[in-house]
mmCIF file of C-alpha atoms in Angstrom:
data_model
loop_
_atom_site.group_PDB
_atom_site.id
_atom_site.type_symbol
_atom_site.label_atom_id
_atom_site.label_comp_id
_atom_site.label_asym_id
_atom_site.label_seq_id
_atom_site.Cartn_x
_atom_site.Cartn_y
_atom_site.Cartn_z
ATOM 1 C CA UNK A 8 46.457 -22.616 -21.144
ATOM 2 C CA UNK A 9 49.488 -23.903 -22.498
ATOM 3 C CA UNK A 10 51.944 -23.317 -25.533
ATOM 4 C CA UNK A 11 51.495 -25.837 -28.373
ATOM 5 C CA UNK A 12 53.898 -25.954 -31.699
ATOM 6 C CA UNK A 13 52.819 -26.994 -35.040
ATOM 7 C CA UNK A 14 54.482 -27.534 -38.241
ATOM 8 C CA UNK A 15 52.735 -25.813 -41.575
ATOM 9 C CA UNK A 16 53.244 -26.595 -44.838
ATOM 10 C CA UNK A 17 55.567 -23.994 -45.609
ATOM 11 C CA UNK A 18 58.142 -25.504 -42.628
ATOM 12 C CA UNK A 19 57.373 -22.718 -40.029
ATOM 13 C CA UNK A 20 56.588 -23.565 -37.056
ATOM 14 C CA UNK A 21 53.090 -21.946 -35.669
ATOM 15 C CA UNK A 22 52.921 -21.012 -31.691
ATOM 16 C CA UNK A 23 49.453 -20.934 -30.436
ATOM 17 C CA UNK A 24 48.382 -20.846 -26.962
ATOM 18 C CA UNK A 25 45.287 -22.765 -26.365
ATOM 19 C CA UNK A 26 44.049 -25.756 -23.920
ATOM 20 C CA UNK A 27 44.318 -28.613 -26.892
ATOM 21 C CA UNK A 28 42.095 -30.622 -28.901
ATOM 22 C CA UNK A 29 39.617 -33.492 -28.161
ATOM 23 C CA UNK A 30 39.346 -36.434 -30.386
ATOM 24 C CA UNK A 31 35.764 -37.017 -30.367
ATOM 25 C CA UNK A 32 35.745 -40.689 -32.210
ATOM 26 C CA UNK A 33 38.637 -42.945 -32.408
ATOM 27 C CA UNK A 34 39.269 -46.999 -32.248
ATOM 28 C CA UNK A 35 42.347 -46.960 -29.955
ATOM 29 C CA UNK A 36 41.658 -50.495 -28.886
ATOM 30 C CA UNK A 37 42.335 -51.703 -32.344
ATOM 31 C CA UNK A 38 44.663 -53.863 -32.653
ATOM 32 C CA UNK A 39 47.026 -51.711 -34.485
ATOM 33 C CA UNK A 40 47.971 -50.505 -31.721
ATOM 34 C CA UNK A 41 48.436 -52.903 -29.015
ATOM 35 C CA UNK A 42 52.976 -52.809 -29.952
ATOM 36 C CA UNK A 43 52.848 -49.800 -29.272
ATOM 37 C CA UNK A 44 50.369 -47.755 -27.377
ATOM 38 C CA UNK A 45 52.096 -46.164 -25.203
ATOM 39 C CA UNK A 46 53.776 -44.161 -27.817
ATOM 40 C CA UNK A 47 50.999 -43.619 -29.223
ATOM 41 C CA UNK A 48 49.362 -41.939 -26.166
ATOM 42 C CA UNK A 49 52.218 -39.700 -25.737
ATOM 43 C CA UNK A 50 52.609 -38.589 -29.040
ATOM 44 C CA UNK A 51 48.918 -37.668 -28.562
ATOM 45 C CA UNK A 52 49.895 -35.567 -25.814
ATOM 46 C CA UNK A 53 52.499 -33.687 -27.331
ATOM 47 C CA UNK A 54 50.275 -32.956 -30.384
ATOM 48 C CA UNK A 55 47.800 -31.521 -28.248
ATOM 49 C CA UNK A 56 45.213 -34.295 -27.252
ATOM 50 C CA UNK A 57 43.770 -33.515 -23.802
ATOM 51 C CA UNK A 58 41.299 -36.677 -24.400
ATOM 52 C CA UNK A 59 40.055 -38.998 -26.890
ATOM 53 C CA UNK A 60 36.750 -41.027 -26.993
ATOM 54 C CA UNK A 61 37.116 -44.374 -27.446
ATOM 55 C CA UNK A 62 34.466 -45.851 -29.636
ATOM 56 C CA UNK A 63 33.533 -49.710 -29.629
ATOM 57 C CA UNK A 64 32.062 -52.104 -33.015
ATOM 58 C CA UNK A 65 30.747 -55.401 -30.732
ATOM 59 C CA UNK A 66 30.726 -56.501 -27.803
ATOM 60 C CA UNK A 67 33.725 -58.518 -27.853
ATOM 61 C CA UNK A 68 35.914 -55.123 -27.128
ATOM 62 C CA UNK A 69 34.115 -53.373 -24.764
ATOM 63 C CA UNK A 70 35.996 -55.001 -21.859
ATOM 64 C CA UNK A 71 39.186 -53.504 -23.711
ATOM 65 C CA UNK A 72 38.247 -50.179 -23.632
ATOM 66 C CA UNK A 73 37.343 -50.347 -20.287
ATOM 67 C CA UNK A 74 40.361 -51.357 -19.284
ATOM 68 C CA UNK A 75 42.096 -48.698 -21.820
ATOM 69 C CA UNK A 76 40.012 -45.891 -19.864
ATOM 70 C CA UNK A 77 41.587 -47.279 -16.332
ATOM 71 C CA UNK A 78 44.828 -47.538 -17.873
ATOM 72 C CA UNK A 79 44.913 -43.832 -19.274
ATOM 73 C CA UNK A 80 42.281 -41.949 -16.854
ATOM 74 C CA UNK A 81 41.791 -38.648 -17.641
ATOM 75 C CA UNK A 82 42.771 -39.150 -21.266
ATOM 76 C CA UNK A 83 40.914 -42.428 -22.998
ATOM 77 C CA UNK A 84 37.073 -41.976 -22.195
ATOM 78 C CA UNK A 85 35.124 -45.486 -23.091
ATOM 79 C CA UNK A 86 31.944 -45.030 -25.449
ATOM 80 C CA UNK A 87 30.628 -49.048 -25.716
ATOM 81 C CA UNK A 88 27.907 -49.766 -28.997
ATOM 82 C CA UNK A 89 27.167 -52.173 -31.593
ATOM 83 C CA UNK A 90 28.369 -50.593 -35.414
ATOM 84 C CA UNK A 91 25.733 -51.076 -37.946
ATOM 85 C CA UNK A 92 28.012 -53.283 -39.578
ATOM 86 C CA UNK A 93 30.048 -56.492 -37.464
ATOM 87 C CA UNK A 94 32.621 -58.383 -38.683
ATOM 88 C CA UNK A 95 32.152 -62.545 -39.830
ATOM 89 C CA UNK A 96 35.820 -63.143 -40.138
ATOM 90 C CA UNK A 97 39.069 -60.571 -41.286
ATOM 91 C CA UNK A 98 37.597 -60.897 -45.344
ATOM 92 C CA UNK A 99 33.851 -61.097 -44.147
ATOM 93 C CA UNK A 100 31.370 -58.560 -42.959
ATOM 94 C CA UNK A 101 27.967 -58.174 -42.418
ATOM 95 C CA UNK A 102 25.451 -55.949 -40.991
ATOM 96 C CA UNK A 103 24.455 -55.727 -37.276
ATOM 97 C CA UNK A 104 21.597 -57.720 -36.089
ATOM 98 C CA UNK A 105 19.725 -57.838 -33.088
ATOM 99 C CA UNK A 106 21.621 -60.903 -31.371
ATOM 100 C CA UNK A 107 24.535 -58.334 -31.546
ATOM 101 C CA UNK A 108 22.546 -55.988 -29.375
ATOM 102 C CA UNK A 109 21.640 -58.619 -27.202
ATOM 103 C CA UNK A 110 24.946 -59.624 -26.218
ATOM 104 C CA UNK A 111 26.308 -55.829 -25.851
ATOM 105 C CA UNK A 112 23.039 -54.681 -23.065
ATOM 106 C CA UNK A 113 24.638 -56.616 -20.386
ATOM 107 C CA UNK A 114 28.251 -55.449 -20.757
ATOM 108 C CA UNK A 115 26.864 -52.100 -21.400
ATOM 109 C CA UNK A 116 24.593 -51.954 -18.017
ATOM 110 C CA UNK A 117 27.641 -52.643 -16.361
ATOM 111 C CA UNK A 118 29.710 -50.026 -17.122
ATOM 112 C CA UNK A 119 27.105 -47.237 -17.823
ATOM 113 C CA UNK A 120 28.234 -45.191 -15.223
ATOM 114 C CA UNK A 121 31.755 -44.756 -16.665
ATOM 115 C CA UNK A 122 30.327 -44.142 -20.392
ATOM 116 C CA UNK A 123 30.884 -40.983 -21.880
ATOM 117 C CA UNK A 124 28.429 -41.832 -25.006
ATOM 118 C CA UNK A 125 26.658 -45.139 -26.802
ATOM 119 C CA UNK A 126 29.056 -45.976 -29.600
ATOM 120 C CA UNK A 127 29.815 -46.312 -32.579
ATOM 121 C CA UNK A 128 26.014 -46.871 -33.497
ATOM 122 C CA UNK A 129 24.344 -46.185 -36.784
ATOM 123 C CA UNK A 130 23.667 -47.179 -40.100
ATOM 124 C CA UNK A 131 25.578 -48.435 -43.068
ATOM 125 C CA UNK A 132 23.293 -48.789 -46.186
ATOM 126 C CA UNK A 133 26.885 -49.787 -48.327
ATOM 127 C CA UNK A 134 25.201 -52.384 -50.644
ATOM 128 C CA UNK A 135 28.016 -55.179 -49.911
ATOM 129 C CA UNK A 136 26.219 -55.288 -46.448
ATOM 130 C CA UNK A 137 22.822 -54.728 -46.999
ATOM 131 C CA UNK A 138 20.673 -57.016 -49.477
ATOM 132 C CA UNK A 139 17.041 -56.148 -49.126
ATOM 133 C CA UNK A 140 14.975 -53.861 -47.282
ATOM 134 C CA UNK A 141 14.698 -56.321 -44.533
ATOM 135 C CA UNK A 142 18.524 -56.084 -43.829
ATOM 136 C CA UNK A 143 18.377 -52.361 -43.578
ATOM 137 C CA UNK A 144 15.303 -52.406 -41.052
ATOM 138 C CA UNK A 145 17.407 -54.507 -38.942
ATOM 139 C CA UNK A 146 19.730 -52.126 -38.488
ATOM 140 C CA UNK A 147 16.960 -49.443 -37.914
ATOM 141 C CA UNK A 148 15.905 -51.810 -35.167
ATOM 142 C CA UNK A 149 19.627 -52.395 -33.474
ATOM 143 C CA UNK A 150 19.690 -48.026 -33.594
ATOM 144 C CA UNK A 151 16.495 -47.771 -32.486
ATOM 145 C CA UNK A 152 16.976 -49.724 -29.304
ATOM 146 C CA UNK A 153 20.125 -48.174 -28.788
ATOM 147 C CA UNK A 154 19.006 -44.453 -29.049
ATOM 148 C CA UNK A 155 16.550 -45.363 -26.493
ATOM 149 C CA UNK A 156 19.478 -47.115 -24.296
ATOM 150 C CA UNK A 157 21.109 -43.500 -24.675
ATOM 151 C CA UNK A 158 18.204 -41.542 -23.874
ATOM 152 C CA UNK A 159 17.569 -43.656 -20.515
ATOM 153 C CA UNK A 160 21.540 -43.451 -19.154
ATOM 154 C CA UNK A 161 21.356 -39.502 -20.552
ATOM 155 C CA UNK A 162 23.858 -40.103 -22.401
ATOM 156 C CA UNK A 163 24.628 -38.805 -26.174
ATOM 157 C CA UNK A 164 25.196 -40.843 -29.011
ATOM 158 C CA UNK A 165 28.696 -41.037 -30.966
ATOM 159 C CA UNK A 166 26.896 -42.155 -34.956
ATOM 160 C CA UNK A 167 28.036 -43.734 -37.888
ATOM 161 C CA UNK A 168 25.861 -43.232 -41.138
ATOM 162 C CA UNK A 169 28.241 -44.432 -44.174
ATOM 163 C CA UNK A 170 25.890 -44.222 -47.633
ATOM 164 C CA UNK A 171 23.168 -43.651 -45.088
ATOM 165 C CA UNK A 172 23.084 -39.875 -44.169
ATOM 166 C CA UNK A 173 19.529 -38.973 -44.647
ATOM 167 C CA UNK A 174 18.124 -41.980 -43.437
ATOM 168 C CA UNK A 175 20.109 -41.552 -40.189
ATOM 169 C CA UNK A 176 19.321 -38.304 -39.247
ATOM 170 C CA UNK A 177 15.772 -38.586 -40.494
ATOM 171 C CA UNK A 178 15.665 -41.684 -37.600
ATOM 172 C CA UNK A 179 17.598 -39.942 -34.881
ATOM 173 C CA UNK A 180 15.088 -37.087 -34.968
ATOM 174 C CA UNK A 181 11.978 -39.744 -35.062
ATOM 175 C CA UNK A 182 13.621 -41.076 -31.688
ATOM 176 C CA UNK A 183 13.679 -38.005 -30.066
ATOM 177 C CA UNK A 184 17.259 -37.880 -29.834
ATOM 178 C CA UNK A 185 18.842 -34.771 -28.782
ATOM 179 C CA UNK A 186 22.438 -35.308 -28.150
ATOM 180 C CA UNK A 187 24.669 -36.852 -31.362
ATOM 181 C CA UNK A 188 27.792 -37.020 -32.888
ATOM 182 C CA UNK A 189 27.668 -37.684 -36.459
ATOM 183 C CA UNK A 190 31.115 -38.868 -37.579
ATOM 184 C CA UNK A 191 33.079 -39.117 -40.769
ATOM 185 C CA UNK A 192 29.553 -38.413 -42.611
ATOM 186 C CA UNK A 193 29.707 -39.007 -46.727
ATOM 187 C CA UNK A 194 26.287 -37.705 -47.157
ATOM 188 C CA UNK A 195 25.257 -34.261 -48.833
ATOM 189 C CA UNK A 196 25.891 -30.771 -46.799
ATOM 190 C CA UNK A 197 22.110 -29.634 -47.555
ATOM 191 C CA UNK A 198 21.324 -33.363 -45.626
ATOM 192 C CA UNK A 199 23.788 -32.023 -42.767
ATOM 193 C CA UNK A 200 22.278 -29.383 -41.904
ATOM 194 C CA UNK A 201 19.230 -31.035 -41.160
ATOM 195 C CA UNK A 202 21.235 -32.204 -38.417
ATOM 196 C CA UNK A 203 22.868 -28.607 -37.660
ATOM 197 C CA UNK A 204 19.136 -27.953 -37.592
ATOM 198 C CA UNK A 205 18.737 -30.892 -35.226
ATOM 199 C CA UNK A 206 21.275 -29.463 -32.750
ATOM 200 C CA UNK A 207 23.754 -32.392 -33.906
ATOM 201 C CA UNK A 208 27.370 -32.137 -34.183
ATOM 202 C CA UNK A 209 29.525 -33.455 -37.161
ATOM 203 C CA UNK A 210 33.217 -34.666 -36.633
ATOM 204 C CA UNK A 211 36.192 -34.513 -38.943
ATOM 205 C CA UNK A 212 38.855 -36.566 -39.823
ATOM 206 C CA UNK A 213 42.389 -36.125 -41.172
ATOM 207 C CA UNK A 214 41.499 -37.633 -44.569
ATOM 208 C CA UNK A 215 39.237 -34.201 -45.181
ATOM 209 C CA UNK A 216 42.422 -32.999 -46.640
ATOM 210 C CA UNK A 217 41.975 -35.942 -49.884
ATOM 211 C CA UNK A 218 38.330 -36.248 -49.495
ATOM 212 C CA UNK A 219 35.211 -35.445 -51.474
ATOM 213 C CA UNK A 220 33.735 -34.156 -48.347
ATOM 214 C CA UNK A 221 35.371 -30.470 -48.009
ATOM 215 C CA UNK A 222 32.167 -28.881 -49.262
ATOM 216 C CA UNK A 223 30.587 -30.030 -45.941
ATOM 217 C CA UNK A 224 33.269 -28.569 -43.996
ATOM 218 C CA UNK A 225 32.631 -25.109 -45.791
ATOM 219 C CA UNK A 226 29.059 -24.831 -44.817
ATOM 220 C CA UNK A 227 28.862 -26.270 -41.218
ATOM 221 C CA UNK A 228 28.604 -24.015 -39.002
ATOM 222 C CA UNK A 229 32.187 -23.986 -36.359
ATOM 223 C CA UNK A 230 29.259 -23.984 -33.525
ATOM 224 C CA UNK A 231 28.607 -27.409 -35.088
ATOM 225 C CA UNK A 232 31.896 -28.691 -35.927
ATOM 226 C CA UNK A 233 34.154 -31.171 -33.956
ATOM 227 C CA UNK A 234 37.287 -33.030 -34.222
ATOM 228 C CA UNK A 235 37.991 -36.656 -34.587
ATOM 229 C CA UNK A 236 40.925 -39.139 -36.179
ATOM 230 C CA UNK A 237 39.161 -42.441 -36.492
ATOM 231 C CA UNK A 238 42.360 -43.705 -36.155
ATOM 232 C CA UNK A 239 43.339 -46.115 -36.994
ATOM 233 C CA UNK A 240 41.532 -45.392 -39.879
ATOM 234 C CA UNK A 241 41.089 -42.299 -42.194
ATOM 235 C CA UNK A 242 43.999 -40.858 -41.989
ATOM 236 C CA UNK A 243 46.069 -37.876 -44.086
ATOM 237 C CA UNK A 244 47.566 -40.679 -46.453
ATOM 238 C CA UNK A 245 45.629 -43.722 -47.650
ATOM 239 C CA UNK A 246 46.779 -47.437 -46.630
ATOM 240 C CA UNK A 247 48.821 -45.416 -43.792
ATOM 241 C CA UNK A 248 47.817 -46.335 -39.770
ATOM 242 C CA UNK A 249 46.120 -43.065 -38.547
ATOM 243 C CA UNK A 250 46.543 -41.498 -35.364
ATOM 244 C CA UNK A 251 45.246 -39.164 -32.529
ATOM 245 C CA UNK A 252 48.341 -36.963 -33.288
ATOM 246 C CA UNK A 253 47.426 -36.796 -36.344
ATOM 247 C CA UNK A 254 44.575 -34.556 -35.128
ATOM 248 C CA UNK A 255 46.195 -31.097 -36.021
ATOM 249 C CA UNK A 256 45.489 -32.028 -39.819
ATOM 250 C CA UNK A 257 41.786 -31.252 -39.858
ATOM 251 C CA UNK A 258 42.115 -29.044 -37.225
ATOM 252 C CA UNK A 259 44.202 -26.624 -39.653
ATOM 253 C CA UNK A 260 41.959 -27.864 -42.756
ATOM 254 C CA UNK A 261 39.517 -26.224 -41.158
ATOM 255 C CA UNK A 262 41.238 -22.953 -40.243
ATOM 256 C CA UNK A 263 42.184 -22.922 -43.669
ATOM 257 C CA UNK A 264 38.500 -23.283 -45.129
ATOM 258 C CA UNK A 265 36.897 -20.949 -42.754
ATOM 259 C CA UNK A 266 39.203 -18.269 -42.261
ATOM 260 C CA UNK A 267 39.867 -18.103 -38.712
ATOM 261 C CA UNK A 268 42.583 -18.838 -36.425
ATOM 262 C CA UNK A 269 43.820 -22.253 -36.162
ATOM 263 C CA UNK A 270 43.578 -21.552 -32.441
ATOM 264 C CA UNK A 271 39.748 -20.240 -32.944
ATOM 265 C CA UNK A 272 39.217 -23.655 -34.587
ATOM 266 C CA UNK A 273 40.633 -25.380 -31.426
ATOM 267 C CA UNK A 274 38.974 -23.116 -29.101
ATOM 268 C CA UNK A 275 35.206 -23.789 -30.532
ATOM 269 C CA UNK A 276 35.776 -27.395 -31.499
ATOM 270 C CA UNK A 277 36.674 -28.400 -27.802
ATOM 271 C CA UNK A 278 34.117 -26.356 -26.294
ATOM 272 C CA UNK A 279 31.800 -28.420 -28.609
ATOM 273 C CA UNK A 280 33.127 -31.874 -27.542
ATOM 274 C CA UNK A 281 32.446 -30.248 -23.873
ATOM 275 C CA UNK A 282 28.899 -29.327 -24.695
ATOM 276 C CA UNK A 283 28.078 -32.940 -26.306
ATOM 277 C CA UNK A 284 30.153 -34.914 -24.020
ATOM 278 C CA UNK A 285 29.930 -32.849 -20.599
ATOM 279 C CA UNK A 286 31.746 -36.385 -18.434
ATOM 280 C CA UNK A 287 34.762 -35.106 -20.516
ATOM 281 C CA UNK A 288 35.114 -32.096 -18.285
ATOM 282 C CA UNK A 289 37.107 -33.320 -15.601
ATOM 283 C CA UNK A 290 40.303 -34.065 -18.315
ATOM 284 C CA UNK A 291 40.052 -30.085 -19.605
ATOM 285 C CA UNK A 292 42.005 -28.400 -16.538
ATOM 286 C CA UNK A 293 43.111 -24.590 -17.839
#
């Protein structure tokens, strides 16, 4: 265990002695931060961070965040997927098809042994993506397959379900899947805890703290809760780069809504990430 400091909002500084926090879902390969990721990483570190999951979108970064993961071992742990929704070009987007998946399985089967989790998978039902019903069952099909893929390497899934919360769960459970990380989710807390029910987990960001989502944080269970950043995305202030140190901001959100120790929240919420993602165990040393 180690002493970590932390600013509050009234400008004291809070001592708490804990092992740190895990960000379960974040998109360090972005290129955001290619100027300047080393800074990044150790401002991580001195926030806390003792590891962070890197997720992938296609297939064209998964050789990245392998390399990421052998630059940083111990710290960046490589999760490779297709997202429910791929990019055409930087002011185009549409969503995931099977061709996708096809040229991911390769890449995938040769790194599965140094996967922590398949992702970012999952559905994205936004209407700017999806058209018809036939657009939406492809992306059922490109989760489907990929839950499977999960199940076979035992490994858990790290889930995306934007507009698409009941749906998502609903097919998770179908599939049989028993591991999952459902990150970032917009849908209802009754839907949720279908997936509390499920035995899933459900990450939160830093942009909890402006978001119309703090209900959900009030009745998840802490047994069920985990931490991520999404950086670069979803971050404390809007149109602002996020990032892993940024971590503390839900962390104390939380402590704040449920009335327990900020180092309670820490505590559970990395004992979590252990439970869901057990390969992370050899970066938690007490």
């Amino acid at each position: 265990m180690r002493s970590l400091s932390f600013s509050t909002g009234s400008g004291n500084v809070l001592i708490v002695n804990m092992q740190g926090f895990i960000d379960c879902h974040c998109h360090i390969s972005a290129g955001d931060f290619d100027k300047d990721l080393e800074e990044v990483v150790e401002n991580a570190k001195k926030a806390g961070v003792l590891a962070l999951l890197a997720v992938a979108e296609h297939a064209g970064e998964f050789e990245k965040i392998i390399s990421l993961s052998q630059r940083f071992p111990g710290f960046i742990f490589p999760c490779l997927g297709v997202h429910p929704v791929q990019d055409v070009s930087p002011e185009q987007q549409r969503g995931a098809a099977l061709q996708d998946l096809d040229a991911a399985l390769p890449i995938i089967e040769k790194y599965k042994d140094h996967l922590v989790a398949i992702g970012e998978v999952g559905l994205d039902f936004t209407p700017r993506y999806v058209k018809s019903e036939t657009d939406k069952d492809v992306q059922r099909q490109v989760l489907i397959r990929q839950a499977q893929l999960a199940k076979e390497l035992d490994l858990p899934l790290n889930v995306h379900s934007r507009s698409a919360g009941r749906p998502t769960i609903h097919l998770l459970k179908e599939q049989g899947v028993e591991k999952a990380l459902l990150h970032a989710f917009d849908g209802k807390p009754s839907v949720a805890m279908e997936g509390v029910k499920a035995g899933y987990f459900f990450s939160i960001p830093p942009s909890i703290i402006r978001s119309e989502q703090q209900k959900l944080v009030k009745q998840l269970p802490l047994e069920n809760i985990c931490l991520e950043t999404d950086s670069p995305a979803l971050g404390p202030e809007k149109q602002v780069r996020n990032e892993p140190k940024n971590i503390s901001v839900c962390a104390e959100y939380i402590s704040r809504i449920k009335g327990v120790s900020l180092e309670r929240v820490m505590e559970v919420t990395t004992q979590n990430a252990l439970q869901l993602f057990p390969k992370l165990k050899s970066a938690i040393r007490p």
